[in-house]
Amino acid sequence: MSEAIVEQVKKYLTGSIPITPISQGAEAVVFTTEVHPYLPKADNQPSTKYIIKYRPPKQYRHPTIDKTLTKHRTLSESRILSKLSSLPGLNVPKLIACDVYNGCIWLEFLGENLPNGAGFSNLKNFLWMNSSDPYNKTVESTLFKVGEQIGLLHWNDYCHGDLTTSNVVLVRDGESWAPHLIDFGLGSSSTLVEDKGVDLYVLERAIVSTHSSFAEKYNKWIIEGFSSVYQSKGKKGNQKLKDVINRFQDVRLRGRKRSMIG
Amino acid sequence: MLVTSLPQFHEYSIYVYLFCDVKNSAELRGKVAELPFALIDASAICSREQLFSAIYKTILENTYNRIRTKSLNSECILSLSPTSNIGEAFRRFGINEHSSNIVCLAIVPKSDAFDSNLALKVVDGEELDFSDENLATRFKIDVIKKVCY
Ligand SMILES: Nc1ncnc2c1ncn2[C@@H]1O[C@H](COP(=O)(O)O)[C@@H](O)[C@H]1O
């Protein structure tokens, strides 16, 4: 990770907030910290972690435009998260703080390290971890619940925009796992079936490309979970489900065609 | 009384007091403009987190010169509100003549003098710890629903 960016963030946060870098993407750098941005210390359990997501200034953009864009994107991600948090049943990280002037948001840290060095508990690592017994009950129920999360998101007319297997984080819930959706940097409020079809397609591709031998069943379970949300909404739900699934299939065909040509 | 500061903004001291059975809220209501703190109706505050997220927002906005009211303390009342309507924020979160549970809040730059006993002198009520437990038994769910949605 770029030293310069880490130094910027450290300076901005002051010495009272030690940070550990965990990921650098094109858009944002992600850190963890054990210091809550505003809760009095007594409320802050020592082992609690928080996520700080920072959008660094881009040197190649005009400074004023850069500031406006950063502010816009930080605000948009925060607004979406806060709206999604209020939807019953939908699991997303809780928004803790938002500094649009510096492109920083603080989130609840989700997930844990999987046993035996299998990595962080996102869907991707979880599926890898289970590849010796790929169709076990836990895998099936977890993928069904992943589908339910996406179903809930879409039913409420929100789209994720970058639905990869790393952007689904599994949180332990007793013996089972509760999938949470993270990274709404490209998220939007949308009534378009196209956006929903693309979300489903992107996730399907992610699963096909990393877990190809098992992808067919995996995707089937996800779609079953997805469908169950719509089916619970009566006649209107069934109609909307048909529309989304049809478009998903169109997108898939189109995607195939594209890759054949390209 | 809780005295604290935010990790990112050590240059401000934060004083928070919680009072119950307040007898002189009508009188206090008339003096809000002169008192060096925000007087908040505790029936609209359900947790420390709720108040402190507003304090964070206030100090942040102040740091970037985006304050919309005339003091840090009044800005905090605005920051509590989901809308940006100042009058509405004061109606919803500020005290009224009948408030019996009151949160008294002061955000003070460390360079400024502040009499931390003033609140105890002017509020005629019983002081309690500003704790989640004490807030939880006093906030009114109907008020919260009305102010936060
Ligand atoms: N709320 C969160 N809890 C745990 N890890 C997170 C969280 N948000 C982001 N991450 C990690 O940071 C990476 C990049 O985050 P993002 O830029 O939001 O996609 C993710 O792939 C996760 O590994």
Short mmCIF file of C-alpha atoms and ligand atoms in Angstrom, two decimals:
data_model
loop_
_atom_site.label_atom_id
_atom_site.label_comp_id
_atom_site.label_asym_id
_atom_site.label_seq_id
_atom_site.Cartn_x
_atom_site.Cartn_y
_atom_site.Cartn_z
CA MET A 1 0.00 0.00 0.00
CA SER A 2 1.23 3.47 -0.80
CA GLU A 3 3.11 4.90 2.19
CA ALA A 4 2.02 8.40 1.23
CA ILE A 5 -1.65 7.52 1.51
CA VAL A 6 -1.18 5.83 4.87
CA GLU A 7 0.66 8.92 6.12
CA GLN A 8 -2.16 11.20 4.93
CA VAL A 9 -4.73 9.19 6.84
CA LYS A 10 -2.59 8.97 9.97
CA LYS A 11 -2.13 12.70 9.97
CA TYR A 12 -5.80 13.34 9.45
CA LEU A 13 -6.86 10.92 12.19
CA THR A 14 -4.18 12.16 14.61
CA GLY A 15 -2.00 9.91 16.77
CA SER A 16 -4.95 8.93 18.97
CA ILE A 17 -6.37 6.63 16.31
CA PRO A 18 -3.90 3.91 15.33
CA ILE A 19 -4.80 2.21 12.06
CA THR A 20 -3.93 -1.03 10.27
CA PRO A 21 -4.23 -1.08 6.47
CA ILE A 22 -6.15 -4.12 5.17
CA SER A 23 -7.01 -3.42 1.55
CA GLN A 24 -6.37 -1.04 -1.30
CA GLY A 25 -8.75 -0.81 -4.24
CA ALA A 26 -8.97 1.55 -7.18
CA GLU A 27 -11.41 3.79 -5.37
CA ALA A 28 -10.66 3.41 -1.67
CA VAL A 29 -8.20 2.26 0.95
CA VAL A 30 -9.53 0.31 3.91
CA PHE A 31 -8.12 0.30 7.46
CA THR A 32 -9.14 -1.20 10.75
CA THR A 33 -8.89 0.53 14.10
CA GLU A 34 -9.91 -0.25 17.66
CA VAL A 35 -10.81 3.33 18.46
CA HIS A 36 -14.40 4.44 18.07
CA PRO A 37 -14.65 7.92 16.51
CA TYR A 38 -16.92 9.36 19.17
CA LEU A 39 -18.19 6.95 21.81
CA PRO A 40 -16.75 7.56 25.29
CA LYS A 41 -14.04 5.02 26.06
CA ALA A 42 -16.10 3.09 28.60
CA ASP A 43 -18.51 2.05 25.82
CA ASN A 44 -15.73 0.78 23.63
CA GLN A 45 -14.90 -2.85 24.28
CA PRO A 46 -11.15 -3.29 23.81
CA SER A 47 -11.46 -6.01 21.18
CA THR A 48 -14.04 -4.23 19.02
CA LYS A 49 -12.80 -3.31 15.58
CA TYR A 50 -14.00 -0.66 13.20
CA ILE A 51 -13.48 -0.16 9.50
CA ILE A 52 -12.24 3.14 8.11
CA LYS A 53 -12.79 3.47 4.38
CA TYR A 54 -10.82 6.33 2.87
CA ARG A 55 -11.04 7.72 -0.63
CA PRO A 56 -7.68 9.38 -1.26
CA PRO A 57 -7.43 12.45 -3.50
CA LYS A 58 -6.53 11.53 -7.07
CA GLN A 59 -3.53 13.47 -8.30
CA TYR A 60 -4.63 13.33 -11.93
CA ARG A 61 -7.92 15.10 -11.24
CA HIS A 62 -8.39 18.82 -10.85
CA PRO A 63 -8.43 19.44 -7.05
CA THR A 64 -11.86 21.09 -7.01
CA ILE A 65 -13.45 18.40 -9.15
CA ASP A 66 -11.70 15.77 -7.08
CA LYS A 67 -13.13 17.19 -3.84
CA THR A 68 -16.63 17.35 -5.28
CA LEU A 69 -16.46 13.79 -6.59
CA THR A 70 -15.07 12.40 -3.35
CA LYS A 71 -17.74 14.18 -1.36
CA HIS A 72 -20.45 12.93 -3.67
CA ARG A 73 -19.31 9.31 -3.55
CA THR A 74 -18.70 9.26 0.19
CA LEU A 75 -22.13 10.74 0.79
CA SER A 76 -23.80 8.38 -1.65
CA GLU A 77 -22.30 5.28 -0.06
CA SER A 78 -23.22 6.52 3.42
CA ARG A 79 -26.80 7.36 2.47
CA ILE A 80 -27.33 3.99 0.88
CA LEU A 81 -25.90 2.15 3.89
CA SER A 82 -28.04 4.09 6.29
CA LYS A 83 -31.19 3.40 4.25
CA LEU A 84 -30.33 -0.28 3.90
CA SER A 85 -29.73 -0.61 7.65
CA SER A 86 -33.34 0.31 8.25
CA LEU A 87 -34.71 -2.45 6.01
CA PRO A 88 -35.77 -5.40 8.16
CA GLY A 89 -33.81 -8.57 7.44
CA LEU A 90 -31.14 -6.97 5.29
CA ASN A 91 -27.60 -7.31 6.65
CA VAL A 92 -25.13 -4.54 5.94
CA PRO A 93 -22.39 -2.97 8.08
CA LYS A 94 -23.65 -0.26 10.35
CA LEU A 95 -22.56 3.23 9.39
CA ILE A 96 -20.78 4.85 12.33
CA ALA A 97 -19.46 8.13 10.98
CA CYS A 98 -19.02 9.97 7.74
CA ASP A 99 -16.58 12.77 6.91
CA VAL A 100 -17.40 13.92 3.40
CA TYR A 101 -14.69 16.61 3.45
CA ASN A 102 -11.96 14.00 3.77
CA GLY A 103 -13.66 11.10 2.03
CA CYS A 104 -13.79 8.94 5.14
CA ILE A 105 -16.47 6.62 6.41
CA TRP A 106 -16.40 4.50 9.54
CA LEU A 107 -18.21 1.20 9.57
CA GLU A 108 -18.85 -1.67 11.87
CA PHE A 109 -16.28 -4.41 11.26
CA LEU A 110 -17.88 -7.65 10.13
CA GLY A 111 -16.62 -11.20 9.81
CA GLU A 112 -13.71 -13.12 11.30
CA ASN A 113 -10.83 -15.34 10.29
CA LEU A 114 -11.87 -18.79 9.09
CA PRO A 115 -10.33 -21.79 10.84
CA ASN A 116 -7.10 -23.44 9.63
CA GLY A 117 -5.76 -20.38 7.87
CA ALA A 118 -8.60 -20.35 5.35
CA GLY A 119 -8.57 -16.54 5.36
CA PHE A 120 -11.17 -13.87 6.07
CA SER A 121 -14.78 -15.02 6.18
CA ASN A 122 -16.01 -13.73 2.87
CA LEU A 123 -18.02 -15.95 0.54
CA LYS A 124 -15.05 -16.63 -1.70
CA ASN A 125 -12.83 -18.05 1.06
CA PHE A 126 -15.76 -19.87 2.60
CA LEU A 127 -16.42 -21.74 -0.64
CA TRP A 128 -12.73 -22.56 -1.02
CA MET A 129 -12.66 -23.86 2.53
CA ASN A 130 -15.54 -26.21 1.77
CA SER A 131 -14.23 -27.51 -1.56
CA SER A 132 -13.47 -30.98 -0.15
CA ASP A 133 -17.14 -31.39 0.76
CA PRO A 134 -18.61 -28.83 -1.61
CA TYR A 135 -22.31 -29.64 -1.30
CA ASN A 136 -22.59 -29.88 2.47
CA LYS A 137 -25.67 -28.55 4.27
CA THR A 138 -23.89 -25.45 5.58
CA VAL A 139 -22.81 -24.45 2.09
CA GLU A 140 -26.32 -24.94 0.77
CA SER A 141 -28.02 -22.96 3.50
CA THR A 142 -25.41 -20.21 3.38
CA LEU A 143 -25.81 -19.75 -0.38
CA PHE A 144 -29.59 -19.77 -0.02
CA LYS A 145 -29.23 -16.95 2.53
CA VAL A 146 -26.89 -15.06 0.20
CA GLY A 147 -29.67 -15.25 -2.37
CA GLU A 148 -32.17 -14.00 0.18
CA GLN A 149 -30.00 -10.97 0.94
CA ILE A 150 -29.83 -10.05 -2.74
CA GLY A 151 -33.54 -10.72 -3.08
CA LEU A 152 -34.28 -8.34 -0.22
CA LEU A 153 -31.98 -5.72 -1.66
CA HIS A 154 -33.59 -5.90 -5.10
CA TRP A 155 -37.14 -6.19 -3.83
CA ASN A 156 -36.56 -2.88 -2.06
CA ASP A 157 -35.28 -1.40 -5.31
CA TYR A 158 -31.60 -1.11 -4.47
CA CYS A 159 -28.73 -2.52 -6.50
CA HIS A 160 -25.25 -3.35 -5.35
CA GLY A 161 -23.26 -2.57 -8.48
CA ASP A 162 -20.24 -4.78 -7.69
CA LEU A 163 -21.58 -8.04 -6.35
CA THR A 164 -18.50 -10.24 -6.09
CA THR A 165 -17.86 -13.13 -3.70
CA SER A 166 -15.46 -10.88 -1.72
CA ASN A 167 -18.27 -8.39 -1.15
CA VAL A 168 -20.35 -10.95 0.71
CA VAL A 169 -19.04 -11.27 4.27
CA LEU A 170 -20.17 -14.14 6.47
CA VAL A 171 -20.83 -13.41 10.12
CA ARG A 172 -21.00 -16.34 12.49
CA ASP A 173 -24.45 -16.95 13.91
CA GLY A 174 -24.12 -19.91 16.28
CA GLU A 175 -23.60 -22.97 14.10
CA SER A 176 -24.44 -21.20 10.86
CA TRP A 177 -23.41 -18.10 8.91
CA ALA A 178 -25.29 -14.88 8.27
CA PRO A 179 -24.27 -13.31 4.95
CA HIS A 180 -23.78 -9.53 4.98
CA LEU A 181 -23.38 -7.38 1.86
CA ILE A 182 -20.53 -4.87 1.92
CA ASP A 183 -19.06 -2.17 -0.34
CA PHE A 184 -21.91 -0.05 -1.65
CA GLY A 185 -19.49 2.30 -3.38
CA LEU A 186 -21.27 1.55 -6.66
CA GLY A 187 -24.64 0.96 -5.07
CA SER A 188 -27.75 2.79 -6.17
CA SER A 189 -31.44 3.04 -5.68
CA SER A 190 -32.87 1.57 -8.86
CA THR A 191 -36.15 0.22 -10.15
CA LEU A 192 -34.53 -1.05 -13.35
CA VAL A 193 -34.59 -4.79 -14.00
CA GLU A 194 -31.43 -4.30 -16.02
CA ASP A 195 -29.39 -3.26 -12.96
CA LYS A 196 -30.76 -6.22 -11.01
CA GLY A 197 -30.07 -8.65 -13.81
CA VAL A 198 -26.50 -7.37 -14.00
CA ASP A 199 -26.03 -7.79 -10.22
CA LEU A 200 -27.10 -11.44 -10.47
CA TYR A 201 -24.93 -11.98 -13.51
CA VAL A 202 -21.83 -10.48 -11.90
CA LEU A 203 -22.16 -12.77 -8.89
CA GLU A 204 -22.80 -15.78 -11.11
CA ARG A 205 -19.65 -15.02 -13.08
CA ALA A 206 -17.63 -14.64 -9.88
CA ILE A 207 -18.74 -18.07 -8.74
CA VAL A 208 -18.21 -19.70 -12.11
CA SER A 209 -14.71 -18.30 -12.40
CA THR A 210 -13.44 -19.35 -8.95
CA HIS A 211 -15.50 -22.43 -8.13
CA SER A 212 -16.25 -23.73 -11.61
CA SER A 213 -16.86 -27.42 -10.82
CA PHE A 214 -19.55 -26.60 -8.28
CA ALA A 215 -20.90 -23.40 -9.77
CA GLU A 216 -24.08 -24.84 -11.21
CA LYS A 217 -25.47 -25.99 -7.87
CA TYR A 218 -24.11 -22.95 -6.06
CA ASN A 219 -25.84 -20.57 -8.40
CA LYS A 220 -29.03 -22.60 -8.24
CA TRP A 221 -29.10 -22.28 -4.45
CA ILE A 222 -28.49 -18.56 -4.64
CA ILE A 223 -31.34 -18.11 -7.10
CA GLU A 224 -33.60 -20.23 -4.90
CA GLY A 225 -32.91 -17.94 -1.96
CA PHE A 226 -33.38 -14.90 -4.17
CA SER A 227 -36.68 -16.22 -5.51
CA SER A 228 -38.02 -17.09 -2.07
CA VAL A 229 -38.06 -13.40 -1.13
CA TYR A 230 -40.08 -12.43 -4.19
CA GLN A 231 -42.38 -15.44 -3.88
CA SER A 232 -43.27 -14.41 -0.34
CA LYS A 233 -44.70 -11.16 -1.76
CA GLY A 234 -47.71 -12.69 -3.49
CA LYS A 235 -48.78 -12.23 -7.10
CA LYS A 236 -46.93 -8.98 -7.59
CA GLY A 237 -43.76 -10.60 -6.27
CA ASN A 238 -44.03 -13.50 -8.68
CA GLN A 239 -44.49 -11.19 -11.64
CA LYS A 240 -41.50 -9.07 -10.64
CA LEU A 241 -39.43 -12.18 -10.08
CA LYS A 242 -40.20 -13.33 -13.61
CA ASP A 243 -39.09 -9.96 -14.98
CA VAL A 244 -35.79 -10.01 -13.10
CA ILE A 245 -34.97 -13.62 -13.93
CA ASN A 246 -35.80 -13.09 -17.60
CA ARG A 247 -33.52 -10.09 -17.74
CA PHE A 248 -30.81 -11.98 -15.86
CA GLN A 249 -30.97 -14.64 -18.57
CA ASP A 250 -30.80 -11.97 -21.30
CA VAL A 251 -27.75 -10.43 -19.66
CA ARG A 252 -26.13 -13.83 -19.41
CA LEU A 253 -26.71 -14.54 -23.12
CA ARG A 254 -25.45 -11.11 -24.03
CA GLY A 255 -22.40 -11.61 -21.84
CA ARG A 256 -21.69 -14.90 -23.53
CA LYS A 257 -22.05 -13.40 -26.95
CA ARG A 258 -19.67 -10.63 -26.01
CA SER A 259 -17.03 -13.00 -24.73
CA MET A 260 -17.36 -15.11 -27.92
CA ILE A 261 -16.70 -12.08 -30.06
CA GLY A 262 -14.06 -10.53 -27.82
CA MET B 1 -21.33 14.80 34.77
CA LEU B 2 -19.36 13.25 31.97
CA VAL B 3 -16.27 15.11 30.79
CA THR B 4 -14.63 13.76 27.69
CA SER B 5 -13.24 14.58 24.26
CA LEU B 6 -13.17 12.92 20.86
CA PRO B 7 -9.99 11.10 19.81
CA GLN B 8 -9.73 13.04 16.56
CA PHE B 9 -10.60 16.40 18.10
CA HIS B 10 -8.73 16.76 21.39
CA GLU B 11 -8.94 20.53 21.21
CA TYR B 12 -12.54 20.44 22.45
CA SER B 13 -13.79 19.42 25.88
CA ILE B 14 -17.24 17.90 26.05
CA TYR B 15 -19.40 18.18 29.18
CA VAL B 16 -22.61 16.18 29.44
CA TYR B 17 -25.07 16.20 32.34
CA LEU B 18 -28.31 14.30 32.76
CA PHE B 19 -31.00 15.60 35.10
CA CYS B 20 -34.30 14.07 36.12
CA ASP B 21 -37.27 15.60 37.97
CA VAL B 22 -36.40 19.04 36.72
CA LYS B 23 -38.68 21.65 38.28
CA ASN B 24 -37.60 24.83 36.52
CA SER B 25 -37.75 23.91 32.82
CA ALA B 26 -40.08 26.81 32.05
CA GLU B 27 -37.54 29.22 33.49
CA LEU B 28 -34.66 27.45 31.70
CA ARG B 29 -36.60 27.56 28.45
CA GLY B 30 -36.62 31.34 28.72
CA LYS B 31 -32.88 31.49 29.26
CA VAL B 32 -31.57 29.03 26.64
CA ALA B 33 -30.00 31.80 24.60
CA GLU B 34 -27.84 33.04 27.49
CA LEU B 35 -26.72 29.71 28.90
CA PRO B 36 -23.42 28.31 27.63
CA PHE B 37 -24.86 24.90 26.86
CA ALA B 38 -27.50 23.11 24.86
CA LEU B 39 -30.58 22.06 26.79
CA ILE B 40 -31.96 18.91 25.25
CA ASP B 41 -35.14 17.07 26.16
CA ALA B 42 -33.96 13.64 27.30
CA SER B 43 -37.15 11.98 26.10
CA ALA B 44 -35.69 12.27 22.59
CA ILE B 45 -32.32 10.71 23.50
CA CYS B 46 -32.19 6.93 23.77
CA SER B 47 -28.44 6.29 24.00
CA ARG B 48 -25.03 7.87 24.43
CA GLU B 49 -24.32 6.83 20.87
CA GLN B 50 -27.17 8.99 19.57
CA LEU B 51 -25.89 12.12 21.31
CA PHE B 52 -22.23 11.48 20.59
CA SER B 53 -22.76 10.91 16.89
CA ALA B 54 -24.31 14.39 16.80
CA ILE B 55 -21.35 15.81 18.74
CA TYR B 56 -18.94 14.25 16.24
CA LYS B 57 -20.87 15.70 13.35
CA THR B 58 -20.95 19.13 14.98
CA ILE B 59 -17.22 19.29 15.60
CA LEU B 60 -16.51 17.99 12.12
CA GLU B 61 -18.74 20.61 10.49
CA ASN B 62 -17.16 23.28 12.66
CA THR B 63 -13.67 22.20 11.61
CA TYR B 64 -14.63 22.75 7.96
CA ASN B 65 -16.58 25.95 8.64
CA ARG B 66 -19.96 24.51 7.82
CA ILE B 67 -21.73 25.43 11.03
CA ARG B 68 -25.29 26.59 10.33
CA THR B 69 -26.33 27.89 13.74
CA LYS B 70 -24.67 30.45 16.01
CA SER B 71 -22.85 28.17 18.42
CA LEU B 72 -21.41 24.68 18.75
CA ASN B 73 -24.05 23.87 21.33
CA SER B 74 -27.02 24.86 19.21
CA GLU B 75 -25.43 23.19 16.21
CA CYS B 76 -25.48 19.97 18.16
CA ILE B 77 -29.26 20.16 18.43
CA LEU B 78 -29.41 20.58 14.67
CA SER B 79 -27.04 17.64 14.20
CA LEU B 80 -29.39 15.43 16.19
CA SER B 81 -32.15 16.08 13.72
CA PRO B 82 -32.57 14.09 10.51
CA THR B 83 -33.76 17.22 8.71
CA SER B 84 -31.88 20.47 8.18
CA ASN B 85 -34.74 22.64 9.38
CA ILE B 86 -33.37 24.54 12.37
CA GLY B 87 -36.71 25.52 13.91
CA GLU B 88 -37.95 21.97 13.68
CA ALA B 89 -34.76 20.63 15.28
CA PHE B 90 -35.17 22.97 18.25
CA ARG B 91 -38.84 22.05 18.64
CA ARG B 92 -38.07 18.37 18.51
CA PHE B 93 -34.89 18.12 20.57
CA GLY B 94 -34.80 21.30 22.62
CA ILE B 95 -36.46 21.50 26.02
CA ASN B 96 -39.99 22.81 26.50
CA GLU B 97 -41.72 24.20 29.61
CA HIS B 98 -42.75 20.70 30.67
CA SER B 99 -39.50 18.79 30.15
CA SER B 100 -38.65 16.91 33.31
CA ASN B 101 -35.63 14.97 32.06
CA ILE B 102 -32.94 17.15 30.55
CA VAL B 103 -29.58 16.60 28.93
CA CYS B 104 -27.27 19.52 29.30
CA LEU B 105 -24.40 19.61 26.80
CA ALA B 106 -21.44 21.92 26.33
CA ILE B 107 -18.77 21.61 23.64
CA VAL B 108 -15.97 23.97 24.64
CA PRO B 109 -12.69 24.75 22.88
CA LYS B 110 -9.95 23.91 25.40
CA SER B 111 -8.67 27.47 25.17
CA ASP B 112 -11.97 28.87 26.51
CA ALA B 113 -12.92 29.10 30.17
CA PHE B 114 -15.90 27.04 31.27
CA ASP B 115 -17.58 26.76 34.64
CA SER B 116 -18.41 23.09 34.93
CA ASN B 117 -20.57 23.75 38.01
CA LEU B 118 -22.88 26.20 36.28
CA ALA B 119 -25.28 23.53 35.00
CA LEU B 120 -25.58 22.09 38.51
CA LYS B 121 -26.44 25.53 39.81
CA VAL B 122 -29.02 26.58 37.24
CA VAL B 123 -30.89 23.31 36.73
CA ASP B 124 -33.25 22.53 39.58
CA GLY B 125 -33.30 18.77 39.33
CA GLU B 126 -31.55 15.60 40.36
CA GLU B 127 -28.32 14.82 38.56
CA LEU B 128 -27.83 11.29 37.22
CA ASP B 129 -25.02 9.55 35.39
CA PHE B 130 -25.23 10.13 31.67
CA SER B 131 -25.39 6.39 31.06
CA ASP B 132 -27.23 4.20 28.58
CA GLU B 133 -29.18 2.67 31.46
CA ASN B 134 -30.43 6.01 32.71
CA LEU B 135 -31.33 7.16 29.21
CA ALA B 136 -33.03 3.88 28.36
CA THR B 137 -35.51 4.18 31.21
CA ARG B 138 -36.39 7.77 30.38
CA PHE B 139 -36.63 8.18 26.62
CA LYS B 140 -40.06 8.00 25.00
CA ILE B 141 -40.35 5.72 22.04
CA ASP B 142 -43.16 7.80 20.49
CA VAL B 143 -41.00 10.90 20.64
CA ILE B 144 -38.07 9.08 19.05
CA LYS B 145 -40.30 7.73 16.30
CA LYS B 146 -41.61 11.18 15.62
CA VAL B 147 -38.21 12.90 15.60
CA CYS B 148 -36.17 10.33 13.77
CA TYR B 149 -38.33 9.20 10.86
N1 LIG C 1 -17.52 -3.71 7.18
C1 LIG C 1 -16.47 -4.49 6.88
N2 LIG C 1 -16.12 -5.51 7.70
C2 LIG C 1 -15.03 -6.26 7.42
N3 LIG C 1 -14.24 -6.10 6.36
C3 LIG C 1 -14.53 -5.11 5.51
C4 LIG C 1 -15.64 -4.24 5.72
N4 LIG C 1 -15.67 -3.34 4.73
C5 LIG C 1 -14.62 -3.62 3.94
N5 LIG C 1 -13.92 -4.68 4.39
C6 LIG C 1 -12.72 -5.29 3.79
O1 LIG C 1 -12.08 -4.36 2.93
C7 LIG C 1 -12.12 -4.81 1.58
C8 LIG C 1 -12.35 -3.65 0.64
O2 LIG C 1 -13.52 -2.96 1.02
P1 LIG C 1 -14.40 -2.20 -0.08
O3 LIG C 1 -13.53 -1.13 -0.66
O4 LIG C 1 -15.59 -1.64 0.68
O5 LIG C 1 -14.79 -3.26 -1.07
C9 LIG C 1 -13.22 -5.86 1.56
O6 LIG C 1 -13.04 -6.81 0.56
C10 LIG C 1 -13.12 -6.47 2.94
O7 LIG C 1 -12.11 -7.44 3.01
#
